[in-house]
XYZ file of C-alpha atoms in Angstrom:
383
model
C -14.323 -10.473 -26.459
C -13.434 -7.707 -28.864
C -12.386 -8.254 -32.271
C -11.970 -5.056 -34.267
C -10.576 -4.823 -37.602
C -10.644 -3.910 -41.187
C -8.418 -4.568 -44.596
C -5.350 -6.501 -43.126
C -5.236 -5.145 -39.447
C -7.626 -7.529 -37.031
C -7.146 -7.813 -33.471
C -9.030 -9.749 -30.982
C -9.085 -8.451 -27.140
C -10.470 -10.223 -24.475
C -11.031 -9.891 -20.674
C -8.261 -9.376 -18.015
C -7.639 -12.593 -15.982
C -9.922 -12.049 -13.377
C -9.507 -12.799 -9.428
C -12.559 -15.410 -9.183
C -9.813 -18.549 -10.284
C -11.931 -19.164 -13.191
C -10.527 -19.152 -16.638
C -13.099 -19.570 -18.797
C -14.975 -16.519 -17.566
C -11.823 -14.342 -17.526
C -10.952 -15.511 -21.374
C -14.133 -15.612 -22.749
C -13.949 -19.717 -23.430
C -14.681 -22.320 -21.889
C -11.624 -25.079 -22.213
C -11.963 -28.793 -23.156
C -11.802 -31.592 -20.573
C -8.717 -30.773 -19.197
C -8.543 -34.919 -17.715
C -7.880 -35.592 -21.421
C -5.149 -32.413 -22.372
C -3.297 -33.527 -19.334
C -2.858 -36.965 -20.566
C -1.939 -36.846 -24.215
C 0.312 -33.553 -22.810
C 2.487 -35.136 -20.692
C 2.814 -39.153 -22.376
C 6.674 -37.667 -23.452
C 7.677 -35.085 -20.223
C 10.486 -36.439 -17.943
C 10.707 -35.392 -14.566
C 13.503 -32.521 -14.460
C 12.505 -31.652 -17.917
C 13.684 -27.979 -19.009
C 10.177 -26.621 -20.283
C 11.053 -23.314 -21.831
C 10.850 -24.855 -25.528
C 7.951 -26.505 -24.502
C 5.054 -25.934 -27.071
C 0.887 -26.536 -25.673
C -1.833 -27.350 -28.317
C -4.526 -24.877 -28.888
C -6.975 -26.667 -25.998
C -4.362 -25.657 -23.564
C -3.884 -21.663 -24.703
C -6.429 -18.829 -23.448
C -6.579 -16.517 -26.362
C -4.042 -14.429 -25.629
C -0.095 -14.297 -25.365
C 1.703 -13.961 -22.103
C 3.144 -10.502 -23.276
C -0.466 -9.262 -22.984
C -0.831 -11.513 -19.061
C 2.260 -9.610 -18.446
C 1.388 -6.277 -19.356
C -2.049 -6.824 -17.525
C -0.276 -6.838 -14.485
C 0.709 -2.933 -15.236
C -2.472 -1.312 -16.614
C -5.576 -3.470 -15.554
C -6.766 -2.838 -12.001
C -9.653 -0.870 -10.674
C -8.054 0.888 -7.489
C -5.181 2.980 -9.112
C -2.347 1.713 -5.749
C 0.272 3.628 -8.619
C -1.210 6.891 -7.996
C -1.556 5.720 -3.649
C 2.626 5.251 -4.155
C 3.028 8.794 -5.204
C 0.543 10.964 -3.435
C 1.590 9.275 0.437
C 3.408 12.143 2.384
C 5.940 10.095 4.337
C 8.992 7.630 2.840
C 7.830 5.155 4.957
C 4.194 5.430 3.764
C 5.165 5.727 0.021
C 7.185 2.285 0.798
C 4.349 0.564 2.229
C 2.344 1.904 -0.789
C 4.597 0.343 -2.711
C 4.900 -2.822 -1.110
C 1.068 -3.195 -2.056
C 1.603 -2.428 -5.537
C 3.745 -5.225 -5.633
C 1.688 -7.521 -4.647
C -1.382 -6.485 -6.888
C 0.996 -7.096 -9.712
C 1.345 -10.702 -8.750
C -1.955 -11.882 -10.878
C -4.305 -14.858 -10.331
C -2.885 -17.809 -12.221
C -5.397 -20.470 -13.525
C -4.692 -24.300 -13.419
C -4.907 -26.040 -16.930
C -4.304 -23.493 -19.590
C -1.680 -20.930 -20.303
C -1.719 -18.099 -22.810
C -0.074 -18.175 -26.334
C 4.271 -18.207 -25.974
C 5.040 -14.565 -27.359
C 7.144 -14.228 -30.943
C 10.441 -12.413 -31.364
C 9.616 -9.092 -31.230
C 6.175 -9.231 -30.451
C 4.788 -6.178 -29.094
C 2.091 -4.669 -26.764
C 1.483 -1.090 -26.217
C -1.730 -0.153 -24.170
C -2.860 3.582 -22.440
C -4.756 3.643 -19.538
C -5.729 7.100 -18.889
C -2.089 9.167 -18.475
C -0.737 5.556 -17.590
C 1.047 4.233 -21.334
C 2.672 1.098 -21.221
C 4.491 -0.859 -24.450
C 6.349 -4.474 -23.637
C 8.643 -6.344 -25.600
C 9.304 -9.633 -26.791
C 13.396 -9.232 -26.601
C 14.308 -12.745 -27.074
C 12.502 -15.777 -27.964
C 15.151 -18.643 -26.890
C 15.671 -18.231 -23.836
C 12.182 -16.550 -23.750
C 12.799 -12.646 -22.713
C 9.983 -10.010 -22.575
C 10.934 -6.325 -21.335
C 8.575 -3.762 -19.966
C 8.376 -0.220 -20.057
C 5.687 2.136 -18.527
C 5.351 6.298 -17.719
C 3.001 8.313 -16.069
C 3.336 12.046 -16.962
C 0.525 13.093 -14.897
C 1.732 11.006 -11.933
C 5.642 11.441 -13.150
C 6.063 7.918 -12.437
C 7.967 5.185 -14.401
C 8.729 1.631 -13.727
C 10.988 -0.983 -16.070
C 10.724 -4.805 -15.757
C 12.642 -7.307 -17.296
C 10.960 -11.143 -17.049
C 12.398 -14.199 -18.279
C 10.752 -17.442 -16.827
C 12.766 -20.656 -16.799
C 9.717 -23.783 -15.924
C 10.821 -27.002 -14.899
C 8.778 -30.478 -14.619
C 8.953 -32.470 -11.470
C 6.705 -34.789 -11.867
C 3.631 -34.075 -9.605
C 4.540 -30.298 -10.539
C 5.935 -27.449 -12.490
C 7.322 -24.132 -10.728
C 8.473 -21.079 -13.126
C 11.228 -19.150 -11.392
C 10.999 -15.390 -12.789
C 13.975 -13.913 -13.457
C 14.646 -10.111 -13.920
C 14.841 -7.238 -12.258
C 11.926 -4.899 -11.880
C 11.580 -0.737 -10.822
C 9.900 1.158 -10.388
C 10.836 4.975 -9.812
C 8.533 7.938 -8.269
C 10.225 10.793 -10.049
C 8.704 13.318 -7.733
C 10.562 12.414 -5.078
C 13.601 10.976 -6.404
C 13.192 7.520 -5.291
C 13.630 4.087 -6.950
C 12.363 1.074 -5.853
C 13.917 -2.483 -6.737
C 11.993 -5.919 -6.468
C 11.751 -9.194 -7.851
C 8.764 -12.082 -8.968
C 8.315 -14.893 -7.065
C 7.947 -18.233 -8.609
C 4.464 -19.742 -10.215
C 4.066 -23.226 -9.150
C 1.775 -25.832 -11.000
C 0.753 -29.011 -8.788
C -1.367 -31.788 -10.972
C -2.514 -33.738 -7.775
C -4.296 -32.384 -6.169
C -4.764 -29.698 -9.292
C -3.501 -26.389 -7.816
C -1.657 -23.219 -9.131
C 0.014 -20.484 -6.363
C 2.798 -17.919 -5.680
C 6.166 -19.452 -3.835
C 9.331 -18.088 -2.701
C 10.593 -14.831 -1.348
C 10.327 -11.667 -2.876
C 12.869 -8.746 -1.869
C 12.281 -4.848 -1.870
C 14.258 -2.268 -1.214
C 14.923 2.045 -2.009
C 18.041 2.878 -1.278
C 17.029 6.450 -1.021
C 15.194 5.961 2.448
C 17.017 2.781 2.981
C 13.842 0.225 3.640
C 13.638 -2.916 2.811
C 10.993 -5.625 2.723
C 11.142 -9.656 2.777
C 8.107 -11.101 1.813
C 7.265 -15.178 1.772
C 4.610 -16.067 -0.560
C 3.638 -19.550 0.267
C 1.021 -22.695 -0.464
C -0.453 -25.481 1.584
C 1.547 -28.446 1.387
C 0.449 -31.950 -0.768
C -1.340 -32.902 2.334
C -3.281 -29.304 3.193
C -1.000 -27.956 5.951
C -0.123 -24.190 5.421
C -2.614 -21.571 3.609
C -3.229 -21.393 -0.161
C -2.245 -18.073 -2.028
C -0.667 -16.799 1.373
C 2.234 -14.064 1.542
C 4.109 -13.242 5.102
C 7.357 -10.973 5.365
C 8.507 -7.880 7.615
C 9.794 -4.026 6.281
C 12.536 -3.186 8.227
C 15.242 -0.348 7.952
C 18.307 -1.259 6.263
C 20.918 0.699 8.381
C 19.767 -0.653 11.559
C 17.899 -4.304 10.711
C 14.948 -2.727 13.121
C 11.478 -4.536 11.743
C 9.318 -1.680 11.520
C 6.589 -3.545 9.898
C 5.033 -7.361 10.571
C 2.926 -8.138 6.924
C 1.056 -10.621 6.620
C -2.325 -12.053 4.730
C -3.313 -13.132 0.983
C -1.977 -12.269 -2.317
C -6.016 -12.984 -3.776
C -7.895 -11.209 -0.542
C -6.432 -8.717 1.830
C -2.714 -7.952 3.494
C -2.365 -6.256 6.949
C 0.192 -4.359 8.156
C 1.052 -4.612 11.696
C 3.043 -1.663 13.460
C 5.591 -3.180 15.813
C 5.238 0.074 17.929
C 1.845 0.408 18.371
C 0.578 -2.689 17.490
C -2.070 -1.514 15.173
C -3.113 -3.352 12.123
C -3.878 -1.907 8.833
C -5.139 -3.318 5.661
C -2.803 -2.253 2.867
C -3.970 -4.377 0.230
C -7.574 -5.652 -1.045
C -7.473 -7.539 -3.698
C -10.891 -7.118 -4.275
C -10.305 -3.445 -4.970
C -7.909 -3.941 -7.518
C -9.884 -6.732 -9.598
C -13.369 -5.645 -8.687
C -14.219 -4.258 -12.193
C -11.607 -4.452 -14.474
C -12.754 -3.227 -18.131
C -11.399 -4.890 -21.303
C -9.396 -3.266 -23.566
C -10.451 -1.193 -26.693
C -9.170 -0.220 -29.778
C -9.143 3.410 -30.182
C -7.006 3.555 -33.535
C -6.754 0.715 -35.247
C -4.180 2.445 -38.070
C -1.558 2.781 -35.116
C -1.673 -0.471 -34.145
C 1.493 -2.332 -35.153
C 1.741 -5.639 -37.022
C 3.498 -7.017 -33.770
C 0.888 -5.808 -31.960
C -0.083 -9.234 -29.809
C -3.432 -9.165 -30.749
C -2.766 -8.900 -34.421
C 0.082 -11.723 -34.321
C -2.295 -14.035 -32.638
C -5.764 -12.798 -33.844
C -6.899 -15.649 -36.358
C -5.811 -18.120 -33.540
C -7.748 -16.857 -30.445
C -10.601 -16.502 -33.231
C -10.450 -20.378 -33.343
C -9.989 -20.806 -29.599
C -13.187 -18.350 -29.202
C -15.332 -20.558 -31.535
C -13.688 -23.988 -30.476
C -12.748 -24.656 -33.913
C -9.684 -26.756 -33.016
C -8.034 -27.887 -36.396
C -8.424 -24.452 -37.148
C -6.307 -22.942 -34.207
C -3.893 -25.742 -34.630
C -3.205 -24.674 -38.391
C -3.265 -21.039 -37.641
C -0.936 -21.596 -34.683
C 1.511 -23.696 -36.544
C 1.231 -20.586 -39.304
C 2.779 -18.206 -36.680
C 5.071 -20.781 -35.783
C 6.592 -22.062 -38.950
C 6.982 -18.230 -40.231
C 9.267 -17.556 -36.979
C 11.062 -20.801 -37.903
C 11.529 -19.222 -41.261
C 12.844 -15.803 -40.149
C 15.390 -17.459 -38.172
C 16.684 -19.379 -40.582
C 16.860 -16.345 -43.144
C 18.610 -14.556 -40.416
C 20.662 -17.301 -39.724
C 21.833 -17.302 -43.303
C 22.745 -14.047 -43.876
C 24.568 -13.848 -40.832
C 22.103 -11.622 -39.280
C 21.243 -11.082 -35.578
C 17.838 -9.673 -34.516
C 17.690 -6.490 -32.316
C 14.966 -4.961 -30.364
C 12.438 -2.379 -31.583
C 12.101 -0.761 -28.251
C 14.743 -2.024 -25.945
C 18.545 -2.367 -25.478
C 19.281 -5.936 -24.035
C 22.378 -7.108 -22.101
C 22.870 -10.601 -20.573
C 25.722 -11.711 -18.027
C 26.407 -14.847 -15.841
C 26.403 -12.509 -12.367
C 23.194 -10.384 -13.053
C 21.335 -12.354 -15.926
C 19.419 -10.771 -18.194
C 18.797 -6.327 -18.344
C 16.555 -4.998 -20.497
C 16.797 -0.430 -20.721
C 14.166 1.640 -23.026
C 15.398 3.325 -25.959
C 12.639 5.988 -25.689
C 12.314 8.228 -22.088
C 8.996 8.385 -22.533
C 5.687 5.566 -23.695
C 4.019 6.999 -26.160
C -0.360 6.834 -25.602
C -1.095 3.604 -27.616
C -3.522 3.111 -29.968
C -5.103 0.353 -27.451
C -6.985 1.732 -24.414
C -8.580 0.513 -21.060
C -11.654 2.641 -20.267
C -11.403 4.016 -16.958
């Protein structure tokens, strides 16, 4: 943990969510029995419940909000697969480049505790070396958050929009993830759409994986992937944390590509020509050493900085003073309530900082950066 601060800016960084499955080492905490949490959680939850109001005591949070899990996904790793994407001669290779990146962005979830829900207009803005990333908290109900990230040095920028919808079904909960993401490699003029798969929660026997099928696709070389992420069924049968799919070319529906392996260990490749397997992903060299966070100036950070909003909170978590992150969680709480309500009397609707938001029925929810470029942040990841 890191907790920097003086006068009335104080933040509180801790470490990336890690690969090794274990929460309390990747959040600096260990969490109460979680036997007990469960219990008293879900006395009132229905089966088919709509979760996305849902609100988790303290003993259920890591100390830190999902804006900052989501923006982990863009600027912690060790291997830099980003910089593998644009450097790779061939369209082809620059797809299957890509195709890894995707998958390293799909993070290690952790069973029993979730980070903090993000505010209205929370913000996160991190550098890691030429890499500067800032996210979004666009909308609250439903919840919306937006990303944004450039690489000058690499001239590479990708924009994600995320907005998670989690139902109950008894034995389980699975998240669908909404929004589109791209990712562009301005050198060579090519943009690259995909999508999240869906988190899924299962309480007996206690388990937390990727499902469902993620699509990607450049129109510019006109590839395409289908990938399968997948779990082991109630009973064991299937593989845990396992992702299958093919890249094919559009035009011509000709599988160039067999893929196949684990989102948490390694991903071949196999060439339906040749035959020949390749590792193109390793977890292991993503996650291997991933560095926590730093502040670098402290009188840039924002007051919607995430680890401002939700400092004195993950201060309690850290020191398991419970009635104490209850109070200061119901602090942050009750003061959104308030806003709302002010805005709500004056007639007033809330707009983005940092984003320009659009929603329809056909393509759900769009979220475009006001600025071309990230700004470096005042929070950095040592490299």
């Amino acid at each position: 943990m890191v907790s920097e601060g003086n006068g009335d800016m104080k933040v509180v960084l801790t470490k990336p969510l890690s690969l090794d499955g274990d929460a309390s080492a990747s959040a600096d905490y260990k969490a109460p029995n979680f036997a007990q949490r469960f219990l008293s959680l879900f006395r009132n939850v229905r089966p088919g419940s709509d979760l996305t109001n849902f609100q988790l005591t303290p003993q259920f949070n890591i100390p830190k909000s999902q804006l900052q899990c989501f923006g982990e996904s863009a600027y912690s790793f060790d291997k830099n697969l980003l910089q593998q994407c644009n450097n790779a001669e061939s369209s082809l290779e620059r797809f299957i480049s890509v195709v890894a990146w995707s998958i390293s962005t799909t993070r290690p979830p952790h069973f029993g505790v979730a980070p903090y829900n993000p505010i209205l207009g929370e913000t996160h803005h991190v550098s890691r070396g030429s890499l500067n990333v800032l996210l979004e908290q666009v909308s609250h109900h439903p919840p919306v958050s937006a990303l944004h990230a450039t690489d000058d040095k690499e001239n590479i920028e990708f924009i994600w929009c995320q907005h998670p919808v989690p139902k109950f079904y008894g034995t389980r909960v699975e998240a669908e993830v909404l929004g589109k993401r791209q990712l562009k490699l301005l050198n060579h003029g090519e943009t690259y759409m995909m999508n999240s798969p869906k988190l899924m929660v299962r309480f007996f026997p206690p388990r937390v994986d990727w499902i469902g099928d993620v699509n990607i696709c450049c129109q510019e070389s006109g590839l395409q992937a289908e990938l399968c992420y997948a779990t082991s069924s109630l009973f064991g049968r299937g593989g845990l944390h396992s992702v299958k799919g093919k890249i094919y070319q559009s035009s011509s529906m000709k599988t160039l590509y067999e893929v196949e392996g684990h989102w948490n260990s390694t991903v071949k490749a196999k060439d339906i020509n040749s035959g020949k397997e390749t590792i193109i992903y390793d977890a292991k060299e993503v996650f291997s050493e991933l560095k926590i966070a730093v502040v670098e100036d402290l009188q840039g950070i924002r007051p919607t900085e995430s680890a401002a909003v939700w400092n004195e909170v993950s201060k309690a978590i850290l020191s398991k003073n419970w009635t104490k992150a209850r109070e200061e969680k119901s602090t942050v709480e009750d003061n959104q309530r308030k806003l709302a309500k002010e805005r709500n009397s004056k007639g007033e609707t809330w707009v983005p900082n940092n984003f320009t938001v659009s929603y329809s029925k056909e393509n759900g929810w769009d979220c475009s950066p006001i600025q071309e470029r990230v700004p470096p942040a005042p929070i950095v990841v040592p490299i």
